[in-house]
Short mmCIF file of C-alpha atoms in Angstrom, two decimals:
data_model
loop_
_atom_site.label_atom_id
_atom_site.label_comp_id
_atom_site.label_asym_id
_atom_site.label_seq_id
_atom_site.Cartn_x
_atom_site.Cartn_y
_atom_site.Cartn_z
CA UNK A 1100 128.57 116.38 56.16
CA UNK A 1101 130.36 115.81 59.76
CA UNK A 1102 129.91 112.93 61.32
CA UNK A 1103 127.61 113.29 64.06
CA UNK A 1104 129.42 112.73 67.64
CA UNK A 1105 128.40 109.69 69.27
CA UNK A 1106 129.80 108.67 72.92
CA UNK A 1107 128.66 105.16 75.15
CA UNK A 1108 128.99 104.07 78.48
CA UNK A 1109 128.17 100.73 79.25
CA UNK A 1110 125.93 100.17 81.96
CA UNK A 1111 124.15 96.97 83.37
CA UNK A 1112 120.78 98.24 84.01
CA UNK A 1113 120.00 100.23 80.51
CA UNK A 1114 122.81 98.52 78.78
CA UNK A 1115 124.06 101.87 77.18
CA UNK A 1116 124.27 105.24 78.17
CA UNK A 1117 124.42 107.57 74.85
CA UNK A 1118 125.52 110.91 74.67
CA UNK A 1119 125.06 111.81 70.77
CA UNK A 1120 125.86 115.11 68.87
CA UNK A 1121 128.05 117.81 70.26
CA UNK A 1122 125.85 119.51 73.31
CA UNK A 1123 125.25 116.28 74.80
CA UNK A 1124 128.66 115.37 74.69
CA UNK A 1125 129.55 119.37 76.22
CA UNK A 1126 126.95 117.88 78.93
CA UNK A 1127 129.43 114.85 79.07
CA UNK A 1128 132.72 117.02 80.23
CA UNK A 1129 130.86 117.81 83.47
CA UNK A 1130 131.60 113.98 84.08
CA UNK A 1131 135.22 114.72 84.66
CA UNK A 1132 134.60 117.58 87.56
CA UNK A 1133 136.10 116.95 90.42
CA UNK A 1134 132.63 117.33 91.93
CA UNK A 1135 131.21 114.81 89.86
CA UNK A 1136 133.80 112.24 89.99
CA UNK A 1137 133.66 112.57 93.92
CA UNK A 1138 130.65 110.31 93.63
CA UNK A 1139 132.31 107.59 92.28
CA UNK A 1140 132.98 107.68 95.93
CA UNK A 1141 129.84 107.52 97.12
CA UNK A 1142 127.79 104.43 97.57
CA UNK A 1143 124.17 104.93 96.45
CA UNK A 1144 122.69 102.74 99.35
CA UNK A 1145 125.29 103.44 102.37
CA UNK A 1146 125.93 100.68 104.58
CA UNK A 1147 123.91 98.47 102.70
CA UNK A 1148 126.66 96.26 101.39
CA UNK A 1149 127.26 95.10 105.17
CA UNK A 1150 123.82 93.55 104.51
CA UNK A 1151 123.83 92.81 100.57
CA UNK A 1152 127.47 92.35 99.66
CA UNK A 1153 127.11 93.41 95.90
CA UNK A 1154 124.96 96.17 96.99
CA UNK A 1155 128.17 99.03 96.46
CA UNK A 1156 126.97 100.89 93.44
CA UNK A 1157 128.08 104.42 93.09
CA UNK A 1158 126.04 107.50 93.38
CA UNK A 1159 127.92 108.21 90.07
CA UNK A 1160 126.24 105.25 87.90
CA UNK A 1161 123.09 106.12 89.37
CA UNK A 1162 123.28 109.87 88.32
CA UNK A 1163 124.12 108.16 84.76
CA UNK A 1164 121.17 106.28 84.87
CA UNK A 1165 118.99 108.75 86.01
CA UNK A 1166 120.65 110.48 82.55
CA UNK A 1167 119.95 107.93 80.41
CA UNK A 1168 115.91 107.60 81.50
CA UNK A 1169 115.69 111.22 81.39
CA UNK A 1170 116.63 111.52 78.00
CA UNK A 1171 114.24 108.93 77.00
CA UNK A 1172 111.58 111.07 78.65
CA UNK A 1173 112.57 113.96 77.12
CA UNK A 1174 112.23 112.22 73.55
CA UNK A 1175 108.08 112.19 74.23
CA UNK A 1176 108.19 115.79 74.66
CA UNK A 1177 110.87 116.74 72.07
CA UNK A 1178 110.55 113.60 69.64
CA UNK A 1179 111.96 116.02 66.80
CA UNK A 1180 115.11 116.98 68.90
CA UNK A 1181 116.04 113.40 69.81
CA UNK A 1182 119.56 113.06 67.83
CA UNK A 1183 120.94 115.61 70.59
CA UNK A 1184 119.50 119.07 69.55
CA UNK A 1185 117.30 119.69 72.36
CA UNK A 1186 115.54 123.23 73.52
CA UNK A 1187 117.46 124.78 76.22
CA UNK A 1188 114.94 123.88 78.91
CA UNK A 1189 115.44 120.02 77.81
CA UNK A 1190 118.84 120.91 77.98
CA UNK A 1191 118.76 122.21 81.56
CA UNK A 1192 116.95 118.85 82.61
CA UNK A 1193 119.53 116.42 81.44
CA UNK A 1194 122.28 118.43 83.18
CA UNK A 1195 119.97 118.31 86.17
CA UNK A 1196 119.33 114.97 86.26
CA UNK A 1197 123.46 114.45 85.78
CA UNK A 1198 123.78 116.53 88.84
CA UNK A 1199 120.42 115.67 90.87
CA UNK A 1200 123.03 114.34 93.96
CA UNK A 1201 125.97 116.04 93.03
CA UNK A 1202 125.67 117.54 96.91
CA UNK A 1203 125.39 113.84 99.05
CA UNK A 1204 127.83 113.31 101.63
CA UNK A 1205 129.40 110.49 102.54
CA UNK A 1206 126.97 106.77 103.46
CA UNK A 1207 124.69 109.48 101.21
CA UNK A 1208 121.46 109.91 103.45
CA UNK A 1209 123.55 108.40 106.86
CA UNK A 1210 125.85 111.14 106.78
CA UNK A 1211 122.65 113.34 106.86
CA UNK A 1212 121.37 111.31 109.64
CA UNK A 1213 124.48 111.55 111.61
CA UNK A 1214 124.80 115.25 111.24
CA UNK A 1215 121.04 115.59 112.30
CA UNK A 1216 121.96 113.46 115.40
CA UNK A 1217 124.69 115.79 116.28
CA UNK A 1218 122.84 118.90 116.13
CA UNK A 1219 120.33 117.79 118.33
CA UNK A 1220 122.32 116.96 121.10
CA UNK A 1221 124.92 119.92 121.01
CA UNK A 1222 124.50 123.32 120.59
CA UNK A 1223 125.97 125.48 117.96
CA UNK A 1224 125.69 129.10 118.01
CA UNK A 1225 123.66 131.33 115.60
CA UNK A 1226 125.03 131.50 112.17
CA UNK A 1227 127.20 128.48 112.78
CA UNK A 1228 124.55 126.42 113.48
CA UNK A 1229 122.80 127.46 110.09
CA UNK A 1230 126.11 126.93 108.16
CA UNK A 1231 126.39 123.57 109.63
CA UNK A 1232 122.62 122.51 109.17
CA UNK A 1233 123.13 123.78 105.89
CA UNK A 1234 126.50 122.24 105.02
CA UNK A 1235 124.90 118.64 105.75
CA UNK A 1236 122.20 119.19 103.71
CA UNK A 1237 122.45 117.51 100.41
CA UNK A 1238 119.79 119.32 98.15
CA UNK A 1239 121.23 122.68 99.63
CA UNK A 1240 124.92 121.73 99.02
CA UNK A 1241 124.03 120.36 95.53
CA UNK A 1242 122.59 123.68 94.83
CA UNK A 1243 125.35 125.54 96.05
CA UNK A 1244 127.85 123.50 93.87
CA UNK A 1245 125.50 123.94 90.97
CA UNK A 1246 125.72 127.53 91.06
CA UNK A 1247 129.36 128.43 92.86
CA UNK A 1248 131.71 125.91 91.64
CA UNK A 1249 133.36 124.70 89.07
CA UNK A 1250 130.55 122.54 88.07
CA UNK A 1251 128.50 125.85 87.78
CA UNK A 1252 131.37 127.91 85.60
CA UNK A 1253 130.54 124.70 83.27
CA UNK A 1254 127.27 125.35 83.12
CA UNK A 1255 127.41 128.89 82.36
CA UNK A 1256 130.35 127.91 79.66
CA UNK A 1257 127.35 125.55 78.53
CA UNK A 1258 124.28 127.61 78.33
CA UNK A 1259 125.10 131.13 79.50
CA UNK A 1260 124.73 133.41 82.49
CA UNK A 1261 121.54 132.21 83.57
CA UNK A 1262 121.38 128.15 82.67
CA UNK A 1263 123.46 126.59 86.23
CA UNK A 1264 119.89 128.73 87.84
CA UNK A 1265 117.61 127.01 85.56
CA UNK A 1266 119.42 123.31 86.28
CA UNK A 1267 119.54 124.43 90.07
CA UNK A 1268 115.89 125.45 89.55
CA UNK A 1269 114.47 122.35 88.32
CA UNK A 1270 116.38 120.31 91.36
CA UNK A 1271 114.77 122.49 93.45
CA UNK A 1272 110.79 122.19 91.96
CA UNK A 1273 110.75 125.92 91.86
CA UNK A 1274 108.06 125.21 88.83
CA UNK A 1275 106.18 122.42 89.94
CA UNK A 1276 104.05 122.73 86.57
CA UNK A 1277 106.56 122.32 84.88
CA UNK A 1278 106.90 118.67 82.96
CA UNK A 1279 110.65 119.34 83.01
CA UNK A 1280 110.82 119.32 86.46
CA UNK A 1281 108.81 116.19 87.15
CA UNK A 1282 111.08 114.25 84.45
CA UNK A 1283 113.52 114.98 87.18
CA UNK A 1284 111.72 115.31 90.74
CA UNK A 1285 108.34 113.92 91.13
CA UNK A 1286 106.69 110.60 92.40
CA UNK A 1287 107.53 108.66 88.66
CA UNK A 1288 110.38 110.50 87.95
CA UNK A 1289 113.49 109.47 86.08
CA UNK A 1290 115.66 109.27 89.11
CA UNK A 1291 113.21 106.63 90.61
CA UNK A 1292 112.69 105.25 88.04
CA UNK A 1293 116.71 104.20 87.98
CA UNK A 1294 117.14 103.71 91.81
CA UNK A 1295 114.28 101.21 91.73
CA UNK A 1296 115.73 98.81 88.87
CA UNK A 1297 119.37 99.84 89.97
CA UNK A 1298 119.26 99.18 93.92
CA UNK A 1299 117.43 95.86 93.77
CA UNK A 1300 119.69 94.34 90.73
CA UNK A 1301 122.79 95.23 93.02
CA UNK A 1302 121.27 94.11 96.38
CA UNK A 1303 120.17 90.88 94.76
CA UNK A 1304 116.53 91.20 95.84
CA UNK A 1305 113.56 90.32 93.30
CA UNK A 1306 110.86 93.00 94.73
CA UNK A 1307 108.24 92.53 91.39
CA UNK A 1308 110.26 94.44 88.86
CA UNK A 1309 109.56 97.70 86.44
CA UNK A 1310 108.69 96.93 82.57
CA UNK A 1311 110.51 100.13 81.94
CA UNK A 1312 110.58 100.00 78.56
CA UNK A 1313 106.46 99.11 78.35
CA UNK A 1314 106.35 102.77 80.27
CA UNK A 1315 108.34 104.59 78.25
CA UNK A 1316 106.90 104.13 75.35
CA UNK A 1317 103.74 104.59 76.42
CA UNK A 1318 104.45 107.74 78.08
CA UNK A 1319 102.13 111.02 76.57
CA UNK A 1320 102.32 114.28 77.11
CA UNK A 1321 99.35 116.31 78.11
CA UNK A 1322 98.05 119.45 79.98
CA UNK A 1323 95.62 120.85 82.07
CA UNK A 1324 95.90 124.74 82.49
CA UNK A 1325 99.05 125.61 83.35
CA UNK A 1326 100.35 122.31 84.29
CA UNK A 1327 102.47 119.90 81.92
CA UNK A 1328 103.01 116.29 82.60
CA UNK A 1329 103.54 112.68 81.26
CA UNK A 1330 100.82 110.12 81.41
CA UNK A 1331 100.18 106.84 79.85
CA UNK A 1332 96.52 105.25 78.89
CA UNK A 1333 95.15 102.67 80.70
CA UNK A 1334 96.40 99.89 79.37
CA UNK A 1335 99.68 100.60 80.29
CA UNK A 1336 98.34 101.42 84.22
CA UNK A 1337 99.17 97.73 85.60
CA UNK A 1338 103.18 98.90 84.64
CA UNK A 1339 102.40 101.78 86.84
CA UNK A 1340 100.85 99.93 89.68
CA UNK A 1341 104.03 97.62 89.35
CA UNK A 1342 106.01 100.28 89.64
CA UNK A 1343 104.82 102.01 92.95
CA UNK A 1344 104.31 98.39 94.21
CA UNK A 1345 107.80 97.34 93.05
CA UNK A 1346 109.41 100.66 94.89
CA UNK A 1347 106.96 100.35 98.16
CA UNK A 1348 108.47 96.89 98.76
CA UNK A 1349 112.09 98.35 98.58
CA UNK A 1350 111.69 99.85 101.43
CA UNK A 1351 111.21 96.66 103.86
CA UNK A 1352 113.54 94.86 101.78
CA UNK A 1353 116.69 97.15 101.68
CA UNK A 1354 115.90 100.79 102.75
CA UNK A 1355 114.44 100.15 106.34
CA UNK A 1356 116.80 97.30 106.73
CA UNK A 1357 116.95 96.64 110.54
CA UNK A 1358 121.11 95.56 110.44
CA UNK A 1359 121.35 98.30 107.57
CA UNK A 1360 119.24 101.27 110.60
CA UNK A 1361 121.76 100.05 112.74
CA UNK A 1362 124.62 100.42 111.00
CA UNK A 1363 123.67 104.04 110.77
CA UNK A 1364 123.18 104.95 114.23
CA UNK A 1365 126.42 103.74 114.87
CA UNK A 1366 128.17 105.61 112.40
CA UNK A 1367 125.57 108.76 113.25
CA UNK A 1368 127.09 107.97 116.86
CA UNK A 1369 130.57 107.88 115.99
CA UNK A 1370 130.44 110.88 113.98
CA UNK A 1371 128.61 113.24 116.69
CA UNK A 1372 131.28 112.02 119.55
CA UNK A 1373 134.08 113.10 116.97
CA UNK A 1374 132.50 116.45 116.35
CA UNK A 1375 131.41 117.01 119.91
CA UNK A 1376 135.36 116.97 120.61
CA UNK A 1377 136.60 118.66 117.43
CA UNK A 1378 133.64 121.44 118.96
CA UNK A 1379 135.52 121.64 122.53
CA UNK A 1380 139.02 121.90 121.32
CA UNK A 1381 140.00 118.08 122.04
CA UNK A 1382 140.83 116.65 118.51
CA UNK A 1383 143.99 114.54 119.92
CA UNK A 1384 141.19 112.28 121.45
CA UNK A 1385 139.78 111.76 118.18
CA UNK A 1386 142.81 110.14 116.61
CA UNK A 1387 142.83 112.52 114.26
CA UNK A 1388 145.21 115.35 113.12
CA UNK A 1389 144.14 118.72 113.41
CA UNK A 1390 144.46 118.78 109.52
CA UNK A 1391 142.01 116.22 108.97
CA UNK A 1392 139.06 116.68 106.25
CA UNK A 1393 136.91 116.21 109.16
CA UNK A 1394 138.42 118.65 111.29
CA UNK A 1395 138.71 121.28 108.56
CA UNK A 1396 135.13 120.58 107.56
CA UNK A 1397 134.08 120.93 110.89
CA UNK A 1398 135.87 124.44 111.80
CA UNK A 1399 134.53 126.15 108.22
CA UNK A 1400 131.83 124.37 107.04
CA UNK A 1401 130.34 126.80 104.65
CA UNK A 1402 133.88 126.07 102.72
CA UNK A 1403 132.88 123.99 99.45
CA UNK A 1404 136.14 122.36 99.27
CA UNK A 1405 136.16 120.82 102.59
CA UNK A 1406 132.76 119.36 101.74
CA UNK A 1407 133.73 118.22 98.84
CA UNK A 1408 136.41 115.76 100.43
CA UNK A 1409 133.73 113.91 102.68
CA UNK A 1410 133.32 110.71 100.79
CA UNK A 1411 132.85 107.04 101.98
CA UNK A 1412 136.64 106.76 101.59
CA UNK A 1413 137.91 109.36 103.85
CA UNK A 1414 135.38 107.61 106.75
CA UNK A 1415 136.92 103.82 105.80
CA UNK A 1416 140.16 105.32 105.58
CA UNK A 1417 139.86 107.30 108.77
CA UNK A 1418 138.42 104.46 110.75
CA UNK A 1419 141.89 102.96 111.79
CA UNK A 1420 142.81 106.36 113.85
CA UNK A 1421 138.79 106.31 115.02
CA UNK A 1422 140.05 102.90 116.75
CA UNK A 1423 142.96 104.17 117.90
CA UNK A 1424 141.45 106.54 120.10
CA UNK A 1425 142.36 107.35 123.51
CA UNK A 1426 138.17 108.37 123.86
CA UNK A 1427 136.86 105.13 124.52
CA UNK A 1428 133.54 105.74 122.90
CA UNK A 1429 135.25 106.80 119.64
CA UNK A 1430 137.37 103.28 119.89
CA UNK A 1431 134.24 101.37 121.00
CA UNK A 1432 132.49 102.08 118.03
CA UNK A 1433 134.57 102.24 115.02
CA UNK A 1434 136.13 98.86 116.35
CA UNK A 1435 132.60 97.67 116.04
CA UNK A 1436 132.02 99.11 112.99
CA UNK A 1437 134.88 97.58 111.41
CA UNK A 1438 134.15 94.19 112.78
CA UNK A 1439 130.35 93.76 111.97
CA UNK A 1440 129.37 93.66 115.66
CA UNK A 1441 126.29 96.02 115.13
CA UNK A 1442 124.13 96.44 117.72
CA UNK A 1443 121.10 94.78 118.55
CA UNK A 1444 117.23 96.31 118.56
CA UNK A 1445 114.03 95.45 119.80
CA UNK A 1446 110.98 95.64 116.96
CA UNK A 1447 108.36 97.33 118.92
CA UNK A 1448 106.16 96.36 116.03
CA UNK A 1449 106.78 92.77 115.91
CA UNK A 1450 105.92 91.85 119.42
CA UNK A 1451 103.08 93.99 118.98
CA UNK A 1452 102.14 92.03 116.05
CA UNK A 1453 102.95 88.88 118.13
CA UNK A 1454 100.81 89.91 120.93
CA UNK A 1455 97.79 90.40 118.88
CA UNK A 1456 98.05 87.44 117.18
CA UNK A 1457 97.60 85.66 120.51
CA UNK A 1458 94.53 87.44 121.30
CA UNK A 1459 90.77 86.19 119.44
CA UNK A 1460 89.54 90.02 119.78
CA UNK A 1461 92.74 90.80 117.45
CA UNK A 1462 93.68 87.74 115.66
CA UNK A 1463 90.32 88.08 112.87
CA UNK A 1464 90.71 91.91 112.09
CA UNK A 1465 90.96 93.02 108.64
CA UNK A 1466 94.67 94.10 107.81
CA UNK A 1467 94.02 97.75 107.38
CA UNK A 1468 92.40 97.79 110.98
CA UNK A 1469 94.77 95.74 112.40
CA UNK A 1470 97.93 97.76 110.89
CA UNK A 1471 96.26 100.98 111.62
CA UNK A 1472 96.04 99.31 115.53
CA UNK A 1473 99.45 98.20 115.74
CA UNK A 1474 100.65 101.80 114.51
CA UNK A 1475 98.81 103.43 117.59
CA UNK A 1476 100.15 101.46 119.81
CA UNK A 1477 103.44 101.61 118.85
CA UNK A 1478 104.07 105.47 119.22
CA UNK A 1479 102.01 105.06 122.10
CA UNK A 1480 104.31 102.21 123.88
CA UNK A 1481 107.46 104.57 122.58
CA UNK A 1482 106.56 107.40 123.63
CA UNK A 1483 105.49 106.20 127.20
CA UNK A 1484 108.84 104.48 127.24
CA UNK A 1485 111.25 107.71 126.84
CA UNK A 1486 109.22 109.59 129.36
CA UNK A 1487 109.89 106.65 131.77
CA UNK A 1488 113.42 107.83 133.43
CA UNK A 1489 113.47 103.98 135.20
CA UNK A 1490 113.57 102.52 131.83
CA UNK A 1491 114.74 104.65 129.41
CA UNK A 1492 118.63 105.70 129.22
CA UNK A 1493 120.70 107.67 126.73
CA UNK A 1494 122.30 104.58 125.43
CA UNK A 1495 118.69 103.44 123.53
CA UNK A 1496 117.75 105.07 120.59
CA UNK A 1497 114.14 104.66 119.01
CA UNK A 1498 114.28 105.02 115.44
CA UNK A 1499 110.84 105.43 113.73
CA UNK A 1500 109.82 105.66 110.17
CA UNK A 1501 106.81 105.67 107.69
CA UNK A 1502 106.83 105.20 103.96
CA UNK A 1503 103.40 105.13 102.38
CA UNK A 1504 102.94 103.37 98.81
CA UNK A 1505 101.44 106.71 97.38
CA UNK A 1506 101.02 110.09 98.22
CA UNK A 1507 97.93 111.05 96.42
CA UNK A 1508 96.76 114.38 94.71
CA UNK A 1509 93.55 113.53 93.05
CA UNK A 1510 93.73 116.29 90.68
CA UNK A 1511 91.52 115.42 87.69
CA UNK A 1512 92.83 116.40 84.26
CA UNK A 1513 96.38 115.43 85.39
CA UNK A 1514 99.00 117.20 87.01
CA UNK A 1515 103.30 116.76 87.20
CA UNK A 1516 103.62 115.41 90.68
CA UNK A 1517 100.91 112.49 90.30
CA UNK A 1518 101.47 109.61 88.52
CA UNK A 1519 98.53 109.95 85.76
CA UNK A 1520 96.64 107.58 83.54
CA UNK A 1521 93.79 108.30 81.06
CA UNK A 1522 90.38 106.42 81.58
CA UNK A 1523 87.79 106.95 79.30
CA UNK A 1524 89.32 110.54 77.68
CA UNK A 1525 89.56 111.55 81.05
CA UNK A 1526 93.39 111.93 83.01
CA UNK A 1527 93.39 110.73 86.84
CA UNK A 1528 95.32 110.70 89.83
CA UNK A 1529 96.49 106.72 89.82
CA UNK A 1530 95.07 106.41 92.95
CA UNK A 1531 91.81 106.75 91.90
CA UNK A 1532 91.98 103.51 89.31
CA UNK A 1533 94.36 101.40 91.36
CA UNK A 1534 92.95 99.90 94.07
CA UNK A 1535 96.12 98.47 94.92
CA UNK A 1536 97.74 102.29 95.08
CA UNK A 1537 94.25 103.52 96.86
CA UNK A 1538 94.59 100.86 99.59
CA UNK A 1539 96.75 104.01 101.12
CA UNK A 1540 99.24 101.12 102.69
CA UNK A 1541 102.31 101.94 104.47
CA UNK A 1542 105.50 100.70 105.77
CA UNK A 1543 106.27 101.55 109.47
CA UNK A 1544 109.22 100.78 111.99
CA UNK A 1545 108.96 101.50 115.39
CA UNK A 1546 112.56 99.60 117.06
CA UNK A 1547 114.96 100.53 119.72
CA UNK A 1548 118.50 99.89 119.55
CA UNK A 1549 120.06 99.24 122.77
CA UNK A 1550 123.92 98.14 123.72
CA UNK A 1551 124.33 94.56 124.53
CA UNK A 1552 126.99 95.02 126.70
CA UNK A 1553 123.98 95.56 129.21
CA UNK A 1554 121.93 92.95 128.89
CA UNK A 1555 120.29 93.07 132.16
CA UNK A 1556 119.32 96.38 130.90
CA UNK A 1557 117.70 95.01 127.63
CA UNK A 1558 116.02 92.49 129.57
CA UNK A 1559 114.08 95.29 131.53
CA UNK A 1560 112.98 97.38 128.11
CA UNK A 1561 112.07 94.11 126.59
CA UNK A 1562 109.63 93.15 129.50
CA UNK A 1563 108.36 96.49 129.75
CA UNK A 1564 107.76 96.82 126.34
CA UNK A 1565 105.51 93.65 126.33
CA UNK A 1566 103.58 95.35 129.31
CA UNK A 1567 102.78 98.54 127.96
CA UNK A 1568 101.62 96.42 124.66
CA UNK A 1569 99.66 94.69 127.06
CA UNK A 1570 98.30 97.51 128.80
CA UNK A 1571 97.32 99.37 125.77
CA UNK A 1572 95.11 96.65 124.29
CA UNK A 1573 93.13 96.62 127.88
CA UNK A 1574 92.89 100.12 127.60
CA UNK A 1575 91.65 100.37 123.87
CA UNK A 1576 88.95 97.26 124.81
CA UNK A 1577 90.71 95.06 122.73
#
């Protein structure tokens, strides 16, 4: 008998990442695409190592450990197949769970940011402005390299004609009944499931934890009409709560980072100025070369190969000639960049939080009314602010957010995009159990980054921003 084909990668979150018998280890080749290995290239949390130093993990060992859980996963649906001969929809899942962010750009979600910060203040004609939108849009480059590149000849080498559609397919939640799909996009999906353990071991942040091997093996598979999903019983719930606790807390704690935000409005600023000249014809300005990856990109980006060479390296290794500038606003801000000088914000939220905590009328209310108060008044005070031409300028930037702990679906008899739990013979919607996940909470930033080089300036937003606080309170009677 042959020996079966075993291969390992060591890895410090699941210890070992096995690829066993010979499809799995076909699965393995699309490792060494160029595609693939660009994300080596890629951090998976952006600028967050200005913030957390050890906190520049690849997109590359995250797509590995999105692998690894997947597979596990899989094992509850296919125990029989687990030594590596899986059905060719399992099949499709691990190489979609390999490839899940083959299509990030560089910073990952900044470089999104930044390109979504250029489009709105330029205009790009027709069909160029779709190519563009589209060429800075992760899921839709991802797909488009699933299907058109080499990663997608692969595929088809793999499992025919028609198998780089069903990995693109399952990405995409075309089937959202579908338990394959959830294994790889849902809200307790393997690729959370990684990011949650991997991101706060590498930031060096203790946010309550995952007892991922608890879940796992108390992971079932059940139905309700057409629908397919994991659940576990109740006695494995708390793990669940932990988990959506344990991810909810991420956000404050790394995600939403206020240094981190910053960090990316800069770079979203630098990169907008560059394109803004590449657009009108002035690329000397730049610093760069009119055969730059950047420039090229820029001029055809539908072209797969030019997007393909936008990593975190090209910026770092491009930021030397962003100095050297002759536009000063390029200079300005990659020379801050590079030294750390980031700039500084006001939290709208915290000195609405201060304010109230000052007040007897406030001080006492119960934390879901008093967050739900402090919420309204913050896109209130912001949105009174930017229609205020004597206070407002160009040079702020209000950068909002919300991340709620849960999104609900309340579909009894379970379903692939809730996190499910049996009670009593009967499968529910988390949410309905937990009264930790029901409490609906949510994280929220409401700040405005400003330049310091005008303090006088700052001094004026922070005052009125205390006002209209001020003014809103009066107005809502408290």
């Amino acid at each position: 008998m042959p020996e079966l084909l075993n291969k390992v990668i060591k890895d410090p979150i699941h210890e070992f990442i096995d690829f066993n018998g010979p499809r799995e280890n076909e699965l393995k080749k699309l490792l060494s695409d160029p595609y693939f290995q660009r994300l080596r290239r890629v951090k998976q949390l952006g600028f967050s190592d200005y913030v957390f130093p050890s906190a520049a993990h690849s997109r590359f060992a995250h797509s590995l450990g999105v692998y690894k859980i997947a597979k596990r996963m899989l094992m509850i649906i296919e125990p029989e197949e687990a030594t590596g001969k899986w059905s060719p929809k399992a099949e499709a899942c691990l190489a979609a769970a390999l490839l899940h962010d083959v299509g990030h750009g560089m910073f990952s979600h900044a470089f999104e940011k930044a390109m979504e910060f250029f489009l709105a203040r330029n205009t790009l004609e027709g069909q160029r402005a779709k190519s563009f939108a589209t060429a800075v849009d992760h899921e839709a480059v991802g797909r488009r390299i699933i299907t058109d590149s080499s990663i997608g000849g692969a595929l088809a080498n793999f499992g025919g004609p028609h198998f780089p559609g069903m990995v693109r397919d399952i990405i995409k939640k075309k089937d959202k009944n579908c338990v394959y799909t959830s294994i790889v996009s849902s809200q307790l999906d393997a690729d959370r499931l990684d990011y949650a353990k991997r991101d706060a071991y590498f930031a060096g942040v203790s946010s309550g934890g995952i007892d991922l091997d608890w879940l796992l093996r108390n992971f079932k598979q059940g139905q309700n009409g057409d629908a397919h999903f994991l659940y576990v019983d109740s006695k494995a719930y708390i793990s669940l709560e932990q988990f959506t606790v344990t991810l909810f807390q991420l956000y404050p704690t790394i995600y939403l980072h206020k240094k981190t935000r910053g960090l990316e409005f800069m770079f979203a600023q630098l990169l907008s100025r560059v394109f803004q000249m590449i657009a009108s014809d002035d690329v000397t300005s730049t610093g760069l070369s009119e055969n730059h990856p950047f420039v090229r990109f820029f001029r055809e980006p539908d072209n797969l190969d030019h997007a393909s060479l936008l990593d975190d390296t090209l910026f770092w290794g491009s930021l030397h000639q962003f100095r050297e500038a002759t536009d000063t606003s390029v200079s300005d801000i990659a020379t801050r960049l590079s030294d750390r000088r980031i700039l500084p914000m006001i939290d709208i939220w915290k000195v609405a939080d201060e304010v109230l905590a000052l007040r007897s009328t406030t001080s006492a209310l119960p934390a879901i009314s008093r967050v739900a108060l402090i919420e309204g008044i913050c896109v209130a005070v912001a949105k009174k602010l930017q229609e205020d031409s004597s206070i407002w300028s160009d040079s702020y930037y209000y950068d909002t957010y919300n991340r709620p702990i849960y999104k609900p679906k309340g579909i009894i008899g379970g379903d692939p995009q809730q996190i499910n739990v049996s009670v009593g013979g009967q499968i529910l919607d988390i949410a309905s159990i937990s009264p930790v996940v029901a409490s609906a909470a949510s994280f929220n930033i409401h700040r405005i980054y400003y330049d310091d080089q005008n303090i006088l300036k700052a001094d004026i937003l922070k005052s009125a921003i205390k006002a209209l606080i001020e003014a809103e309170l009066k107005d809502r009677g408290s």
